[in-house]
Amino acid sequence: MTRVLVIEDEPQIVRALVINLKARKYEVDAAHDGATALQLAAARHPDVVVLDLGLPDMDGVEVIRGLRGWTRVPILVLSARHSSDEKVEALDAGADDYVTKPFGMDELLARLRAAVRRAEPVGPGEDDVTTVETAEFTVDLAAKKVNRGGKDVRLTPTEWHLLEVLVRNSGRLVSQKQLLQEVWGPSYGTETNYLRVYMAQLRRKLEADPSHPKHFVTEPGMGYRFEG
Ligand code: CA
């Protein structure tokens, strides 16, 4: 059973989410503020988090940072505001996706399922290439680990998925649309801002000089290419 933590201070939205999620056999916990949410997350270990960014006691982005200190649980953000800065900030802090309020329940449930699916561990594959080495870091595709300078680099599930798609297509251009569909799901294709944010994160974590990337190369207007 999939356990969902809903963090939202508007009672009508909480009620609608709880009813719809329980009807689909999810187990649901709800928190109406950030402090309660962080406590509940630690106690209940949810499989996915739905987080409103506008909470009474703290900014939702602070909740994301608090969670990311110890868990890679997928986080789906609810954003009432239309500021793309806020969404980018939330993605940057480690959220996996966002839905803008007012949202359709079907859309939210689809994004929730996609976020859970992305986080599911994949069993041992039949891929022949399992390790890719560069001068700066090593990617172990089988173990889903990246090592840089003898230390494991912590990647969120979304960062990992993006890295994996690029590394498996090493030396080849992967289009923006292809990346979005592989990593976020088939209904995506135009959200190039997601790619900019996540590529910046991967570069920050893995490139020797993130502003002059050698491995995660942008093909302007086209997509991205991994060079080993
Ligand atoms: Ca709110």
PDB file of C-alpha atoms and ligand atoms in Angstrom:
ATOM      1  CA  MET A   1       0.000   0.000   0.000  1.00  0.00           C
ATOM      2  CA  THR A   2       1.222   3.462  -0.897  1.00  0.00           C
ATOM      3  CA  ARG A   3       1.300   5.943   1.958  1.00  0.00           C
ATOM      4  CA  VAL A   4       0.736   9.598   1.080  1.00  0.00           C
ATOM      5  CA  LEU A   5       1.501  12.573   3.302  1.00  0.00           C
ATOM      6  CA  VAL A   6      -0.690  15.554   2.428  1.00  0.00           C
ATOM      7  CA  ILE A   7       0.653  18.893   3.717  1.00  0.00           C
ATOM      8  CA  GLU A   8      -1.975  21.566   3.179  1.00  0.00           C
ATOM      9  CA  ASP A   9      -3.726  24.155   5.352  1.00  0.00           C
ATOM     10  CA  GLU A  10      -6.919  24.573   3.319  1.00  0.00           C
ATOM     11  CA  PRO A  11      -9.483  22.162   4.828  1.00  0.00           C
ATOM     12  CA  GLN A  12     -11.518  21.785   1.606  1.00  0.00           C
ATOM     13  CA  ILE A  13      -8.473  20.719  -0.371  1.00  0.00           C
ATOM     14  CA  VAL A  14      -7.357  18.328   2.370  1.00  0.00           C
ATOM     15  CA  ARG A  15     -10.814  16.786   2.468  1.00  0.00           C
ATOM     16  CA  ALA A  16     -10.988  16.358  -1.318  1.00  0.00           C
ATOM     17  CA  LEU A  17      -7.511  14.825  -1.421  1.00  0.00           C
ATOM     18  CA  VAL A  18      -8.166  12.449   1.468  1.00  0.00           C
ATOM     19  CA  ILE A  19     -11.451  11.232  -0.037  1.00  0.00           C
ATOM     20  CA  ASN A  20      -9.993  10.724  -3.497  1.00  0.00           C
ATOM     21  CA  LEU A  21      -6.784   9.086  -2.311  1.00  0.00           C
ATOM     22  CA  LYS A  22      -8.511   6.723   0.108  1.00  0.00           C
ATOM     23  CA  ALA A  23     -10.988   5.746  -2.627  1.00  0.00           C
ATOM     24  CA  ARG A  24      -7.960   4.621  -4.640  1.00  0.00           C
ATOM     25  CA  LYS A  25      -6.572   2.585  -1.743  1.00  0.00           C
ATOM     26  CA  TYR A  26      -3.857   4.973  -0.707  1.00  0.00           C
ATOM     27  CA  GLU A  27      -3.120   5.359   2.965  1.00  0.00           C
ATOM     28  CA  VAL A  28      -3.234   9.049   3.840  1.00  0.00           C
ATOM     29  CA  ASP A  29      -1.796  11.212   6.611  1.00  0.00           C
ATOM     30  CA  ALA A  30      -2.522  14.928   6.637  1.00  0.00           C
ATOM     31  CA  ALA A  31      -0.667  17.818   8.231  1.00  0.00           C
ATOM     32  CA  HIS A  32      -1.905  21.413   8.225  1.00  0.00           C
ATOM     33  CA  ASP A  33       1.446  23.066   8.851  1.00  0.00           C
ATOM     34  CA  GLY A  34       5.132  22.524   8.215  1.00  0.00           C
ATOM     35  CA  ALA A  35       6.193  21.560  11.721  1.00  0.00           C
ATOM     36  CA  THR A  36       3.512  18.857  11.998  1.00  0.00           C
ATOM     37  CA  ALA A  37       4.414  17.681   8.504  1.00  0.00           C
ATOM     38  CA  LEU A  38       8.083  17.174   9.319  1.00  0.00           C
ATOM     39  CA  GLN A  39       7.185  15.245  12.479  1.00  0.00           C
ATOM     40  CA  LEU A  40       4.655  13.079  10.645  1.00  0.00           C
ATOM     41  CA  ALA A  41       7.078  12.382   7.810  1.00  0.00           C
ATOM     42  CA  ALA A  42       9.704  11.163  10.273  1.00  0.00           C
ATOM     43  CA  ALA A  43       7.186   9.014  12.139  1.00  0.00           C
ATOM     44  CA  ARG A  44       5.308   7.543   9.181  1.00  0.00           C
ATOM     45  CA  HIS A  45       7.852   7.389   6.336  1.00  0.00           C
ATOM     46  CA  PRO A  46       5.441   8.211   3.497  1.00  0.00           C
ATOM     47  CA  ASP A  47       6.002   6.876  -0.036  1.00  0.00           C
ATOM     48  CA  VAL A  48       5.065  10.216  -1.562  1.00  0.00           C
ATOM     49  CA  VAL A  49       4.431  13.748  -0.281  1.00  0.00           C
ATOM     50  CA  VAL A  50       1.908  16.277  -1.607  1.00  0.00           C
ATOM     51  CA  LEU A  51       3.008  19.694  -0.365  1.00  0.00           C
ATOM     52  CA  ASP A  52       1.281  23.075  -0.507  1.00  0.00           C
ATOM     53  CA  LEU A  53       3.905  25.825  -0.727  1.00  0.00           C
ATOM     54  CA  GLY A  54       1.855  28.370   1.228  1.00  0.00           C
ATOM     55  CA  LEU A  55       1.732  27.086   4.809  1.00  0.00           C
ATOM     56  CA  PRO A  56       0.849  29.077   7.947  1.00  0.00           C
ATOM     57  CA  ASP A  57       4.067  28.472   9.876  1.00  0.00           C
ATOM     58  CA  MET A  58       6.807  28.174   7.273  1.00  0.00           C
ATOM     59  CA  ASP A  59       7.499  28.343   3.579  1.00  0.00           C
ATOM     60  CA  GLY A  60       6.856  25.064   1.790  1.00  0.00           C
ATOM     61  CA  VAL A  61      10.365  25.260   0.345  1.00  0.00           C
ATOM     62  CA  GLU A  62      11.686  24.990   3.915  1.00  0.00           C
ATOM     63  CA  VAL A  63       9.673  21.788   4.317  1.00  0.00           C
ATOM     64  CA  ILE A  64      11.282  20.419   1.141  1.00  0.00           C
ATOM     65  CA  ARG A  65      14.745  21.249   2.491  1.00  0.00           C
ATOM     66  CA  GLY A  66      13.862  19.647   5.821  1.00  0.00           C
ATOM     67  CA  LEU A  67      12.726  16.448   4.114  1.00  0.00           C
ATOM     68  CA  ARG A  68      15.655  16.357   1.717  1.00  0.00           C
ATOM     69  CA  GLY A  69      18.016  16.363   4.680  1.00  0.00           C
ATOM     70  CA  TRP A  70      17.195  12.703   5.225  1.00  0.00           C
ATOM     71  CA  THR A  71      14.806  11.298   2.629  1.00  0.00           C
ATOM     72  CA  ARG A  72      14.461  10.944  -1.129  1.00  0.00           C
ATOM     73  CA  VAL A  73      10.679  10.534  -0.940  1.00  0.00           C
ATOM     74  CA  PRO A  74       9.015  11.976  -4.064  1.00  0.00           C
ATOM     75  CA  ILE A  75       7.558  15.438  -3.382  1.00  0.00           C
ATOM     76  CA  LEU A  76       4.722  16.824  -5.483  1.00  0.00           C
ATOM     77  CA  VAL A  77       4.211  20.528  -4.881  1.00  0.00           C
ATOM     78  CA  LEU A  78       0.895  22.400  -4.969  1.00  0.00           C
ATOM     79  CA  SER A  79       1.451  25.989  -5.943  1.00  0.00           C
ATOM     80  CA  ALA A  80      -1.328  28.567  -5.816  1.00  0.00           C
ATOM     81  CA  ARG A  81       0.789  31.326  -7.192  1.00  0.00           C
ATOM     82  CA  HIS A  82       1.659  31.648 -10.823  1.00  0.00           C
ATOM     83  CA  SER A  83       5.208  32.685 -10.176  1.00  0.00           C
ATOM     84  CA  SER A  84       7.484  30.334 -12.030  1.00  0.00           C
ATOM     85  CA  ASP A  85      10.306  31.509  -9.737  1.00  0.00           C
ATOM     86  CA  GLU A  86       8.581  29.818  -6.843  1.00  0.00           C
ATOM     87  CA  LYS A  87       8.144  26.574  -8.751  1.00  0.00           C
ATOM     88  CA  VAL A  88      11.752  26.617  -9.873  1.00  0.00           C
ATOM     89  CA  GLU A  89      12.825  27.299  -6.285  1.00  0.00           C
ATOM     90  CA  ALA A  90      10.770  24.316  -5.125  1.00  0.00           C
ATOM     91  CA  LEU A  91      12.232  22.061  -7.837  1.00  0.00           C
ATOM     92  CA  ASP A  92      15.674  23.378  -7.000  1.00  0.00           C
ATOM     93  CA  ALA A  93      15.175  22.510  -3.325  1.00  0.00           C
ATOM     94  CA  GLY A  94      14.369  18.911  -4.307  1.00  0.00           C
ATOM     95  CA  ALA A  95      10.685  18.741  -5.246  1.00  0.00           C
ATOM     96  CA  ASP A  96       9.964  16.300  -8.051  1.00  0.00           C
ATOM     97  CA  ASP A  97       7.020  17.938  -9.757  1.00  0.00           C
ATOM     98  CA  TYR A  98       4.348  20.567  -9.250  1.00  0.00           C
ATOM     99  CA  VAL A  99       0.677  21.122  -9.904  1.00  0.00           C
ATOM    100  CA  THR A 100      -0.750  24.642 -10.062  1.00  0.00           C
ATOM    101  CA  LYS A 101      -3.895  25.409  -8.080  1.00  0.00           C
ATOM    102  CA  PRO A 102      -6.706  25.136  -8.847  1.00  0.00           C
ATOM    103  CA  PHE A 103      -5.854  21.652 -10.044  1.00  0.00           C
ATOM    104  CA  GLY A 104      -7.948  18.854 -11.481  1.00  0.00           C
ATOM    105  CA  MET A 105      -7.994  15.765  -9.278  1.00  0.00           C
ATOM    106  CA  ASP A 106      -7.242  13.507 -12.271  1.00  0.00           C
ATOM    107  CA  GLU A 107      -4.160  15.517 -13.129  1.00  0.00           C
ATOM    108  CA  LEU A 108      -2.932  15.461  -9.554  1.00  0.00           C
ATOM    109  CA  LEU A 109      -3.479  11.703  -9.244  1.00  0.00           C
ATOM    110  CA  ALA A 110      -1.651  11.081 -12.541  1.00  0.00           C
ATOM    111  CA  ARG A 111       1.330  13.137 -11.388  1.00  0.00           C
ATOM    112  CA  LEU A 112       1.286  11.396  -8.037  1.00  0.00           C
ATOM    113  CA  ARG A 113       1.387   7.962  -9.683  1.00  0.00           C
ATOM    114  CA  ALA A 114       4.212   9.096 -11.964  1.00  0.00           C
ATOM    115  CA  ALA A 115       6.216  10.414  -9.007  1.00  0.00           C
ATOM    116  CA  VAL A 116       5.788   7.132  -7.119  1.00  0.00           C
ATOM    117  CA  ARG A 117       6.716   5.101 -10.193  1.00  0.00           C
ATOM    118  CA  ARG A 118       9.907   7.094 -10.725  1.00  0.00           C
ATOM    119  CA  ALA A 119      10.991   6.400  -7.172  1.00  0.00           C
ATOM    120  CA  GLU A 120      10.434   2.649  -7.348  1.00  0.00           C
ATOM    121  CA  PRO A 121      13.606   0.625  -7.291  1.00  0.00           C
ATOM    122  CA  VAL A 122      14.299  -1.157 -10.547  1.00  0.00           C
ATOM    123  CA  GLY A 123      15.495  -4.755 -10.334  1.00  0.00           C
ATOM    124  CA  PRO A 124      18.771  -5.917 -11.840  1.00  0.00           C
ATOM    125  CA  GLY A 125      18.589  -5.278 -15.556  1.00  0.00           C
ATOM    126  CA  GLU A 126      20.032  -7.086 -18.552  1.00  0.00           C
ATOM    127  CA  ASP A 127      21.962  -4.032 -19.695  1.00  0.00           C
ATOM    128  CA  ASP A 128      25.542  -4.852 -20.534  1.00  0.00           C
ATOM    129  CA  VAL A 129      27.061  -1.474 -19.656  1.00  0.00           C
ATOM    130  CA  THR A 130      26.789  -0.923 -15.930  1.00  0.00           C
ATOM    131  CA  THR A 131      29.602   1.464 -15.094  1.00  0.00           C
ATOM    132  CA  VAL A 132      30.549   4.693 -16.829  1.00  0.00           C
ATOM    133  CA  GLU A 133      33.702   6.490 -15.769  1.00  0.00           C
ATOM    134  CA  THR A 134      34.726  10.055 -16.399  1.00  0.00           C
ATOM    135  CA  ALA A 135      37.735  11.960 -15.097  1.00  0.00           C
ATOM    136  CA  GLU A 136      35.576  13.474 -12.332  1.00  0.00           C
ATOM    137  CA  PHE A 137      33.060  10.806 -11.375  1.00  0.00           C
ATOM    138  CA  THR A 138      31.879   7.227 -11.856  1.00  0.00           C
ATOM    139  CA  VAL A 139      28.297   6.214 -12.528  1.00  0.00           C
ATOM    140  CA  ASP A 140      27.277   2.714 -11.466  1.00  0.00           C
ATOM    141  CA  LEU A 141      24.021   2.110 -13.331  1.00  0.00           C
ATOM    142  CA  ALA A 142      23.334  -1.229 -11.660  1.00  0.00           C
ATOM    143  CA  ALA A 143      23.833   0.032  -8.107  1.00  0.00           C
ATOM    144  CA  LYS A 144      22.290   3.441  -8.969  1.00  0.00           C
ATOM    145  CA  LYS A 145      25.241   5.211  -7.452  1.00  0.00           C
ATOM    146  CA  VAL A 146      27.501   8.041  -8.432  1.00  0.00           C
ATOM    147  CA  ASN A 147      30.919   8.312  -6.892  1.00  0.00           C
ATOM    148  CA  ARG A 148      32.980  11.449  -6.985  1.00  0.00           C
ATOM    149  CA  GLY A 149      36.385  11.673  -5.328  1.00  0.00           C
ATOM    150  CA  GLY A 150      35.721   8.512  -3.288  1.00  0.00           C
ATOM    151  CA  LYS A 151      32.382   9.758  -1.977  1.00  0.00           C
ATOM    152  CA  ASP A 152      28.852   8.843  -2.984  1.00  0.00           C
ATOM    153  CA  VAL A 153      27.022  11.791  -4.500  1.00  0.00           C
ATOM    154  CA  ARG A 154      23.461  12.111  -3.237  1.00  0.00           C
ATOM    155  CA  LEU A 155      21.011  12.458  -6.093  1.00  0.00           C
ATOM    156  CA  THR A 156      17.235  12.740  -5.845  1.00  0.00           C
ATOM    157  CA  PRO A 157      15.249  10.120  -7.830  1.00  0.00           C
ATOM    158  CA  THR A 158      14.518  12.675 -10.551  1.00  0.00           C
ATOM    159  CA  GLU A 159      18.157  13.747 -10.815  1.00  0.00           C
ATOM    160  CA  TRP A 160      19.182  10.117 -10.999  1.00  0.00           C
ATOM    161  CA  HIS A 161      16.641   9.285 -13.697  1.00  0.00           C
ATOM    162  CA  LEU A 162      17.795  12.212 -15.826  1.00  0.00           C
ATOM    163  CA  LEU A 163      21.429  11.242 -15.369  1.00  0.00           C
ATOM    164  CA  GLU A 164      20.637   7.637 -16.238  1.00  0.00           C
ATOM    165  CA  VAL A 165      18.874   8.494 -19.502  1.00  0.00           C
ATOM    166  CA  LEU A 166      21.754  10.737 -20.574  1.00  0.00           C
ATOM    167  CA  VAL A 167      24.469   8.250 -19.593  1.00  0.00           C
ATOM    168  CA  ARG A 168      22.726   5.362 -21.345  1.00  0.00           C
ATOM    169  CA  ASN A 169      22.728   7.533 -24.479  1.00  0.00           C
ATOM    170  CA  SER A 170      26.328   8.622 -24.000  1.00  0.00           C
ATOM    171  CA  GLY A 171      27.604  10.748 -26.887  1.00  0.00           C
ATOM    172  CA  ARG A 172      24.136  11.076 -28.418  1.00  0.00           C
ATOM    173  CA  LEU A 173      21.851  14.087 -28.381  1.00  0.00           C
ATOM    174  CA  VAL A 174      18.758  13.414 -26.303  1.00  0.00           C
ATOM    175  CA  SER A 175      15.987  15.841 -27.208  1.00  0.00           C
ATOM    176  CA  GLN A 176      14.241  17.957 -24.595  1.00  0.00           C
ATOM    177  CA  LYS A 177      10.963  16.197 -25.330  1.00  0.00           C
ATOM    178  CA  GLN A 178      12.512  12.739 -25.088  1.00  0.00           C
ATOM    179  CA  LEU A 179      14.099  13.583 -21.744  1.00  0.00           C
ATOM    180  CA  LEU A 180      10.885  15.042 -20.339  1.00  0.00           C
ATOM    181  CA  GLN A 181       8.865  12.030 -21.439  1.00  0.00           C
ATOM    182  CA  GLU A 182      11.403   9.509 -20.167  1.00  0.00           C
ATOM    183  CA  VAL A 183      11.883  11.158 -16.814  1.00  0.00           C
ATOM    184  CA  TRP A 184       8.590  12.884 -16.040  1.00  0.00           C
ATOM    185  CA  GLY A 185       6.149  10.896 -18.160  1.00  0.00           C
ATOM    186  CA  PRO A 186       4.417  10.731 -21.544  1.00  0.00           C
ATOM    187  CA  SER A 187       2.225  13.787 -20.960  1.00  0.00           C
ATOM    188  CA  TYR A 188       5.278  16.059 -20.710  1.00  0.00           C
ATOM    189  CA  GLY A 189       7.209  17.658 -23.520  1.00  0.00           C
ATOM    190  CA  THR A 190       7.287  21.434 -23.231  1.00  0.00           C
ATOM    191  CA  GLU A 191       8.441  21.922 -19.629  1.00  0.00           C
ATOM    192  CA  THR A 192      11.984  22.844 -20.628  1.00  0.00           C
ATOM    193  CA  ASN A 193      12.385  24.834 -17.398  1.00  0.00           C
ATOM    194  CA  TYR A 194      12.414  21.492 -15.527  1.00  0.00           C
ATOM    195  CA  LEU A 195      15.385  20.423 -17.596  1.00  0.00           C
ATOM    196  CA  ARG A 196      17.252  23.669 -17.004  1.00  0.00           C
ATOM    197  CA  VAL A 197      16.802  23.344 -13.251  1.00  0.00           C
ATOM    198  CA  TYR A 198      17.784  19.695 -13.064  1.00  0.00           C
ATOM    199  CA  MET A 199      20.707  19.994 -15.450  1.00  0.00           C
ATOM    200  CA  ALA A 200      22.007  22.862 -13.298  1.00  0.00           C
ATOM    201  CA  GLN A 201      21.740  20.600 -10.250  1.00  0.00           C
ATOM    202  CA  LEU A 202      23.541  17.715 -11.928  1.00  0.00           C
ATOM    203  CA  ARG A 203      26.286  20.040 -13.101  1.00  0.00           C
ATOM    204  CA  ARG A 204      26.633  21.568  -9.654  1.00  0.00           C
ATOM    205  CA  LYS A 205      26.975  18.130  -8.120  1.00  0.00           C
ATOM    206  CA  LEU A 206      29.170  16.499 -10.763  1.00  0.00           C
ATOM    207  CA  GLU A 207      31.009  18.948 -12.997  1.00  0.00           C
ATOM    208  CA  ALA A 208      34.435  20.321 -12.040  1.00  0.00           C
ATOM    209  CA  ASP A 209      33.300  23.705 -13.382  1.00  0.00           C
ATOM    210  CA  PRO A 210      29.483  23.776 -13.497  1.00  0.00           C
ATOM    211  CA  SER A 211      29.415  26.965 -15.584  1.00  0.00           C
ATOM    212  CA  HIS A 212      31.570  25.316 -18.266  1.00  0.00           C
ATOM    213  CA  PRO A 213      30.191  21.770 -18.308  1.00  0.00           C
ATOM    214  CA  LYS A 214      32.263  19.081 -20.016  1.00  0.00           C
ATOM    215  CA  HIS A 215      29.951  16.125 -19.426  1.00  0.00           C
ATOM    216  CA  PHE A 216      26.404  17.495 -19.397  1.00  0.00           C
ATOM    217  CA  VAL A 217      26.411  19.463 -22.607  1.00  0.00           C
ATOM    218  CA  THR A 218      23.535  21.689 -23.767  1.00  0.00           C
ATOM    219  CA  GLU A 219      22.601  21.634 -27.437  1.00  0.00           C
ATOM    220  CA  PRO A 220      20.765  24.982 -27.528  1.00  0.00           C
ATOM    221  CA  GLY A 221      17.104  24.644 -28.411  1.00  0.00           C
ATOM    222  CA  MET A 222      17.544  20.898 -29.000  1.00  0.00           C
ATOM    223  CA  GLY A 223      18.409  18.941 -25.921  1.00  0.00           C
ATOM    224  CA  TYR A 224      21.344  17.568 -23.980  1.00  0.00           C
ATOM    225  CA  ARG A 225      24.211  15.211 -24.547  1.00  0.00           C
ATOM    226  CA  PHE A 226      26.376  13.297 -22.091  1.00  0.00           C
ATOM    227  CA  GLU A 227      30.067  13.141 -22.933  1.00  0.00           C
ATOM    228  CA  GLY A 228      32.087  10.641 -20.904  1.00  0.00           C
TER     229      GLY A 228
HETATM  230 CA    CA B   1      -2.023  27.262   1.684  1.00  0.00          CA
END
